[in-house]
């Protein structure tokens, strides 16, 4: 099954590192013109060095004024990947309102804001489009010290379904991918490269291994593409079968 995006314009948020970075590279290889939005300028510079055609947009999605200006600056977009996300682990009783707002602002509010700007353009042009929101298995299962993260991804799943419902008549499909643990910076920062911490989670994965970045990238490409023409409002677990255990 060959997936091509020739003539399409794509925007990937959180494309400086991890899943977003590799998604942006894969989209370039599939022929899309790719805009990469992220927070750290050096990450964007190194992406442009690797792929000179890539279009960098530096922005902190926690800042709604900067986000509006940045996303409006990219112009018409056909394919949107809302990938940027953060996790600030705190035990439930210790969660501060500041942390709650910080996580929700990036993981949920920014997705709303970016998608509104991009989808309004799609509706006005009547060209349709496809949006993939990078959620998590954490929307479906609880995890210790992840109150805000789980809440944000739960909110993202159901917001995506409402988007699918309302944007579907405009030929805009909206889906989520819901990966289990992928060993990126995000997971290393919270200690999942420690076998003692990772072991109990790993033991519940029927396929016996963690998800690779490419497993997520391939699912995103499929959902963005016309091969998924009738897939709308879906949440796709990428978890090696964890949810069956
Ligand atoms: P990484 O931390 O490796 O990369 C996240 C990227 O998003 C970085 O480039 C980061 O930039 C950027 N980013 C974060 N906050 C902002 C912001 N406020 N404004 C702009 N850019 C921002 O994470 P992953 O690749 O692991 O995660 C990507 C997505 O996948 C997230 O939504 C995450 O929740 C989800 N996910 C990850 C899983 C995993 O196990 N890794 C599992 C399930 C879901 P910077 O470094 O400059 O802050």
GROMACS .gro file of C-alpha atoms and ligand atoms in nm:
model
  293
    1UNK     CA    1   0.000   0.000   0.000
    2UNK     CA    2   0.172   0.317  -0.114
    3UNK     CA    3   0.079   0.643   0.054
    4UNK     CA    4   0.158   0.969  -0.127
    5UNK     CA    5   0.079   1.328  -0.033
    6UNK     CA    6   0.206   1.506  -0.345
    7UNK     CA    7   0.057   1.855  -0.375
    8UNK     CA    8  -0.063   1.853  -0.012
    9UNK     CA    9   0.043   2.091   0.263
   10UNK     CA   10   0.091   1.948   0.612
   11UNK     CA   11   0.141   2.103   0.955
   12UNK     CA   12   0.290   1.897   1.240
   13UNK     CA   13   0.302   2.044   1.590
   14UNK     CA   14   0.568   1.941   1.842
   15UNK     CA   15   0.783   1.839   1.547
   16UNK     CA   16   1.116   1.921   1.710
   17UNK     CA   17   1.165   1.584   1.875
   18UNK     CA   18   1.025   1.232   1.905
   19UNK     CA   19   0.709   1.121   1.726
   20UNK     CA   20   0.641   1.462   1.570
   21UNK     CA   21   0.989   1.494   1.423
   22UNK     CA   22   0.973   1.152   1.255
   23UNK     CA   23   0.616   1.218   1.135
   24UNK     CA   24   0.733   1.539   0.966
   25UNK     CA   25   1.020   1.357   0.796
   26UNK     CA   26   0.789   1.079   0.677
   27UNK     CA   27   0.545   1.333   0.534
   28UNK     CA   28   0.828   1.497   0.338
   29UNK     CA   29   0.927   1.155   0.199
   30UNK     CA   30   0.564   1.101   0.092
   31UNK     CA   31   0.573   1.420  -0.114
   32UNK     CA   32   0.398   1.672   0.114
   33UNK     CA   33   0.508   2.029   0.173
   34UNK     CA   34   0.562   2.024   0.548
   35UNK     CA   35   0.541   2.300   0.810
   36UNK     CA   36   0.695   2.204   1.144
   37UNK     CA   37   0.589   2.394   1.454
   38UNK     CA   38   0.783   2.349   1.775
   39UNK     CA   39   0.921   2.533   2.076
   40UNK     CA   40   1.301   2.490   2.059
   41UNK     CA   41   1.465   2.676   1.770
   42UNK     CA   42   1.770   2.443   1.758
   43UNK     CA   43   1.543   2.143   1.689
   44UNK     CA   44   1.384   2.328   1.399
   45UNK     CA   45   1.725   2.437   1.266
   46UNK     CA   46   1.853   2.079   1.264
   47UNK     CA   47   1.537   1.958   1.087
   48UNK     CA   48   1.583   2.221   0.816
   49UNK     CA   49   1.947   2.118   0.781
   50UNK     CA   50   1.838   1.757   0.724
   51UNK     CA   51   1.542   1.845   0.499
   52UNK     CA   52   1.599   2.189   0.342
   53UNK     CA   53   1.243   2.201   0.201
   54UNK     CA   54   1.084   2.183   0.545
   55UNK     CA   55   0.920   2.505   0.670
   56UNK     CA   56   0.995   2.584   1.039
   57UNK     CA   57   0.759   2.776   1.268
   58UNK     CA   58   0.888   2.850   1.617
   59UNK     CA   59   0.609   2.885   1.872
   60UNK     CA   60   0.516   2.797   2.229
   61UNK     CA   61   0.169   2.646   2.206
   62UNK     CA   62   0.112   2.740   2.570
   63UNK     CA   63   0.088   3.102   2.454
   64UNK     CA   64  -0.243   3.156   2.272
   65UNK     CA   65  -0.147   3.491   2.120
   66UNK     CA   66   0.176   3.352   1.973
   67UNK     CA   67  -0.009   3.038   1.861
   68UNK     CA   68  -0.271   3.236   1.668
   69UNK     CA   69  -0.004   3.440   1.489
   70UNK     CA   70   0.212   3.136   1.413
   71UNK     CA   71  -0.065   2.914   1.278
   72UNK     CA   72  -0.221   3.192   1.072
   73UNK     CA   73   0.122   3.257   0.916
   74UNK     CA   74   0.140   2.912   0.752
   75UNK     CA   75  -0.156   2.963   0.517
   76UNK     CA   76  -0.374   2.683   0.375
   77UNK     CA   77  -0.312   2.336   0.519
   78UNK     CA   78  -0.462   2.001   0.403
   79UNK     CA   79  -0.316   1.766   0.664
   80UNK     CA   80  -0.283   1.855   1.033
   81UNK     CA   81  -0.109   1.650   1.301
   82UNK     CA   82  -0.166   1.786   1.652
   83UNK     CA   83   0.123   1.603   1.814
   84UNK     CA   84   0.273   1.842   2.074
   85UNK     CA   85   0.210   1.719   2.425
   86UNK     CA   86   0.358   1.737   2.774
   87UNK     CA   87   0.335   1.540   3.096
   88UNK     CA   88   0.419   1.690   3.436
   89UNK     CA   89   0.387   1.399   3.679
   90UNK     CA   90   0.239   1.478   4.022
   91UNK     CA   91   0.052   1.259   4.269
   92UNK     CA   92  -0.320   1.342   4.266
   93UNK     CA   93  -0.312   1.511   4.608
   94UNK     CA   94  -0.019   1.727   4.499
   95UNK     CA   95  -0.151   1.847   4.162
   96UNK     CA   96  -0.132   2.225   4.152
   97UNK     CA   97  -0.368   2.443   3.953
   98UNK     CA   98  -0.068   2.584   3.766
   99UNK     CA   99   0.037   2.237   3.652
  100UNK     CA  100  -0.319   2.150   3.557
  101UNK     CA  101  -0.346   2.465   3.343
  102UNK     CA  102  -0.002   2.418   3.184
  103UNK     CA  103  -0.076   2.061   3.075
  104UNK     CA  104  -0.432   2.128   2.962
  105UNK     CA  105  -0.324   2.438   2.769
  106UNK     CA  106  -0.074   2.247   2.555
  107UNK     CA  107  -0.248   1.908   2.531
  108UNK     CA  108  -0.607   2.031   2.480
  109UNK     CA  109  -0.650   2.407   2.438
  110UNK     CA  110  -0.377   2.438   2.175
  111UNK     CA  111  -0.532   2.151   1.977
  112UNK     CA  112  -0.864   2.334   1.981
  113UNK     CA  113  -0.703   2.662   1.878
  114UNK     CA  114  -0.476   2.523   1.604
  115UNK     CA  115  -0.753   2.302   1.464
  116UNK     CA  116  -1.005   2.587   1.456
  117UNK     CA  117  -0.770   2.805   1.250
  118UNK     CA  118  -0.676   2.525   1.009
  119UNK     CA  119  -1.027   2.377   0.978
  120UNK     CA  120  -1.186   2.717   0.912
  121UNK     CA  121  -0.955   2.748   0.611
  122UNK     CA  122  -1.045   2.397   0.493
  123UNK     CA  123  -1.417   2.477   0.523
  124UNK     CA  124  -1.382   2.810   0.339
  125UNK     CA  125  -1.185   2.650   0.054
  126UNK     CA  126  -1.423   2.350   0.042
  127UNK     CA  127  -1.124   2.122  -0.010
  128UNK     CA  128  -1.173   1.896   0.291
  129UNK     CA  129  -0.877   1.764   0.485
  130UNK     CA  130  -0.758   1.524   0.749
  131UNK     CA  131  -0.660   1.585   1.110
  132UNK     CA  132  -0.484   1.338   1.339
  133UNK     CA  133  -0.460   1.419   1.708
  134UNK     CA  134  -0.189   1.235   1.898
  135UNK     CA  135  -0.358   1.113   2.212
  136UNK     CA  136  -0.241   0.828   2.435
  137UNK     CA  137  -0.335   0.502   2.600
  138UNK     CA  138  -0.348   0.729   2.906
  139UNK     CA  139  -0.692   0.843   2.789
  140UNK     CA  140  -0.820   0.490   2.848
  141UNK     CA  141  -0.631   0.367   3.154
  142UNK     CA  142  -0.519   0.534   3.474
  143UNK     CA  143  -0.153   0.576   3.558
  144UNK     CA  144  -0.006   0.689   3.889
  145UNK     CA  145   0.102   1.055   3.905
  146UNK     CA  146  -0.068   1.122   3.572
  147UNK     CA  147  -0.391   1.296   3.676
  148UNK     CA  148  -0.347   1.594   3.448
  149UNK     CA  149  -0.197   1.397   3.160
  150UNK     CA  150  -0.472   1.130   3.166
  151UNK     CA  151  -0.740   1.399   3.198
  152UNK     CA  152  -0.594   1.592   2.906
  153UNK     CA  153  -0.580   1.289   2.677
  154UNK     CA  154  -0.932   1.183   2.778
  155UNK     CA  155  -1.049   1.532   2.687
  156UNK     CA  156  -0.857   1.514   2.359
  157UNK     CA  157  -1.025   1.185   2.259
  158UNK     CA  158  -1.377   1.313   2.308
  159UNK     CA  159  -1.299   1.656   2.161
  160UNK     CA  160  -1.170   1.475   1.851
  161UNK     CA  161  -1.498   1.284   1.820
  162UNK     CA  162  -1.697   1.607   1.835
  163UNK     CA  163  -1.466   1.754   1.572
  164UNK     CA  164  -1.528   1.446   1.354
  165UNK     CA  165  -1.902   1.489   1.398
  166UNK     CA  166  -1.910   1.859   1.312
  167UNK     CA  167  -1.637   1.870   1.047
  168UNK     CA  168  -1.732   1.547   0.867
  169UNK     CA  169  -1.997   1.721   0.653
  170UNK     CA  170  -1.714   1.947   0.527
  171UNK     CA  171  -1.515   1.638   0.419
  172UNK     CA  172  -1.271   1.687   0.706
  173UNK     CA  173  -1.188   1.363   0.890
  174UNK     CA  174  -1.060   1.372   1.249
  175UNK     CA  175  -0.906   1.073   1.426
  176UNK     CA  176  -0.670   1.003   1.715
  177UNK     CA  177  -0.382   0.765   1.760
  178UNK     CA  178  -0.344   0.632   2.115
  179UNK     CA  179   0.004   0.490   2.167
  180UNK     CA  180   0.128   0.303   2.471
  181UNK     CA  181   0.481   0.371   2.595
  182UNK     CA  182   0.723   0.487   2.323
  183UNK     CA  183   1.081   0.541   2.444
  184UNK     CA  184   1.117   0.909   2.350
  185UNK     CA  185   1.254   1.196   2.563
  186UNK     CA  186   0.912   1.228   2.724
  187UNK     CA  187   0.926   0.876   2.867
  188UNK     CA  188   1.296   0.883   2.949
  189UNK     CA  189   1.241   1.204   3.149
  190UNK     CA  190   0.991   1.028   3.373
  191UNK     CA  191   1.206   0.720   3.420
  192UNK     CA  192   1.056   0.459   3.186
  193UNK     CA  193   1.404   0.365   3.062
  194UNK     CA  194   1.446   0.204   3.406
  195UNK     CA  195   1.352  -0.166   3.371
  196UNK     CA  196   1.212  -0.167   3.729
  197UNK     CA  197   0.962   0.103   3.635
  198UNK     CA  198   0.891  -0.024   3.282
  199UNK     CA  199   0.872  -0.396   3.369
  200UNK     CA  200   0.516  -0.413   3.508
  201UNK     CA  201   0.382  -0.225   3.205
  202UNK     CA  202   0.582  -0.437   2.961
  203UNK     CA  203   0.455  -0.758   3.119
  204UNK     CA  204   0.098  -0.661   3.023
  205UNK     CA  205   0.176  -0.614   2.652
  206UNK     CA  206   0.084  -0.937   2.468
  207UNK     CA  207   0.339  -0.862   2.194
  208UNK     CA  208   0.608  -0.834   2.464
  209UNK     CA  209   0.772  -0.509   2.353
  210UNK     CA  210   0.725  -0.135   2.363
  211UNK     CA  211   0.588   0.068   2.075
  212UNK     CA  212   0.845   0.214   1.833
  213UNK     CA  213   0.818   0.569   1.700
  214UNK     CA  214   0.767   0.427   1.349
  215UNK     CA  215   0.464   0.225   1.465
  216UNK     CA  216   0.296   0.555   1.553
  217UNK     CA  217   0.419   0.738   1.242
  218UNK     CA  218   0.278   0.467   1.011
  219UNK     CA  219  -0.062   0.485   1.181
  220UNK     CA  220  -0.064   0.865   1.149
  221UNK     CA  221   0.021   0.847   0.777
  222UNK     CA  222  -0.257   0.593   0.719
  223UNK     CA  223  -0.518   0.803   0.902
  224UNK     CA  224  -0.409   1.119   0.716
  225UNK     CA  225  -0.433   0.943   0.380
  226UNK     CA  226  -0.722   0.862   0.147
  227UNK     CA  227  -0.664   0.493   0.235
  228UNK     CA  228  -0.859   0.582   0.551
  229UNK     CA  229  -1.129   0.766   0.354
  230UNK     CA  230  -1.413   0.623   0.567
  231UNK     CA  231  -1.233   0.633   0.902
  232UNK     CA  232  -1.362   0.930   1.102
  233UNK     CA  233  -1.393   0.980   1.477
  234UNK     CA  234  -1.179   0.675   1.555
  235UNK     CA  235  -0.932   0.635   1.843
  236UNK     CA  236  -0.668   0.386   1.735
  237UNK     CA  237  -0.477   0.215   2.018
  238UNK     CA  238  -0.116   0.138   1.925
  239UNK     CA  239  -0.033  -0.073   2.225
  240UNK     CA  240   0.069  -0.425   2.126
  241UNK     CA  241  -0.261  -0.544   2.274
  242UNK     CA  242  -0.218  -0.385   2.622
  243UNK     CA  243  -0.587  -0.299   2.641
  244UNK     CA  244  -0.683  -0.664   2.602
  245UNK     CA  245  -0.483  -0.765   2.910
  246LIG     P1  246   0.878   1.445   2.308
  246LIG     O1  247   0.886   1.510   2.441
  246LIG     O2  248   0.988   1.358   2.261
  246LIG     O3  249   0.853   1.556   2.194
  246LIG     C1  250   0.750   1.648   2.211
  246LIG     C2  251   0.768   1.763   2.113
  246LIG     O4  252   0.662   1.857   2.136
  246LIG     C3  253   0.899   1.838   2.137
  246LIG     O5  254   0.955   1.880   2.016
  246LIG     C4  255   0.853   1.958   2.220
  246LIG     O6  256   0.935   2.071   2.207
  246LIG     C5  257   0.718   1.986   2.157
  246LIG     N1  258   0.638   2.066   2.247
  246LIG     C6  259   0.604   2.037   2.375
  246LIG     N2  260   0.537   2.141   2.429
  246LIG     C7  261   0.529   2.236   2.334
  246LIG     C8  262   0.476   2.367   2.330
  246LIG     N3  263   0.419   2.423   2.437
  246LIG     N4  264   0.484   2.437   2.215
  246LIG     C9  265   0.544   2.385   2.106
  246LIG     N5  266   0.600   2.262   2.104
  246LIG    C10  267   0.593   2.188   2.217
  246LIG     O7  268   0.739   1.367   2.312
  246LIG     P2  269   0.685   1.243   2.228
  246LIG     O8  270   0.733   1.247   2.089
  246LIG     O9  271   0.701   1.122   2.310
  246LIG    O10  272   0.528   1.278   2.232
  246LIG    C11  273   0.456   1.330   2.121
  246LIG    C12  274   0.309   1.311   2.149
  246LIG    O11  275   0.283   1.172   2.168
  246LIG    C13  276   0.259   1.382   2.275
  246LIG    O12  277   0.132   1.437   2.251
  246LIG    C14  278   0.250   1.269   2.376
  246LIG    O13  279   0.155   1.296   2.476
  246LIG    C15  280   0.209   1.154   2.287
  246LIG     N6  281   0.238   1.023   2.341
  246LIG    C16  282   0.366   0.986   2.372
  246LIG    C17  283   0.388   0.861   2.425
  246LIG    C18  284   0.525   0.814   2.461
  246LIG    O14  285   0.534   0.709   2.526
  246LIG     N7  286   0.631   0.880   2.425
  246LIG    C19  287   0.279   0.766   2.448
  246LIG    C20  288   0.149   0.816   2.411
  246LIG    C21  289   0.131   0.939   2.360
  246LIG     P3  290   1.040   2.109   2.327
  246LIG    O15  291   1.125   1.989   2.349
  246LIG    O16  292   1.113   2.224   2.267
  246LIG    O17  293   0.956   2.145   2.445
   0.00000   0.00000   0.00000
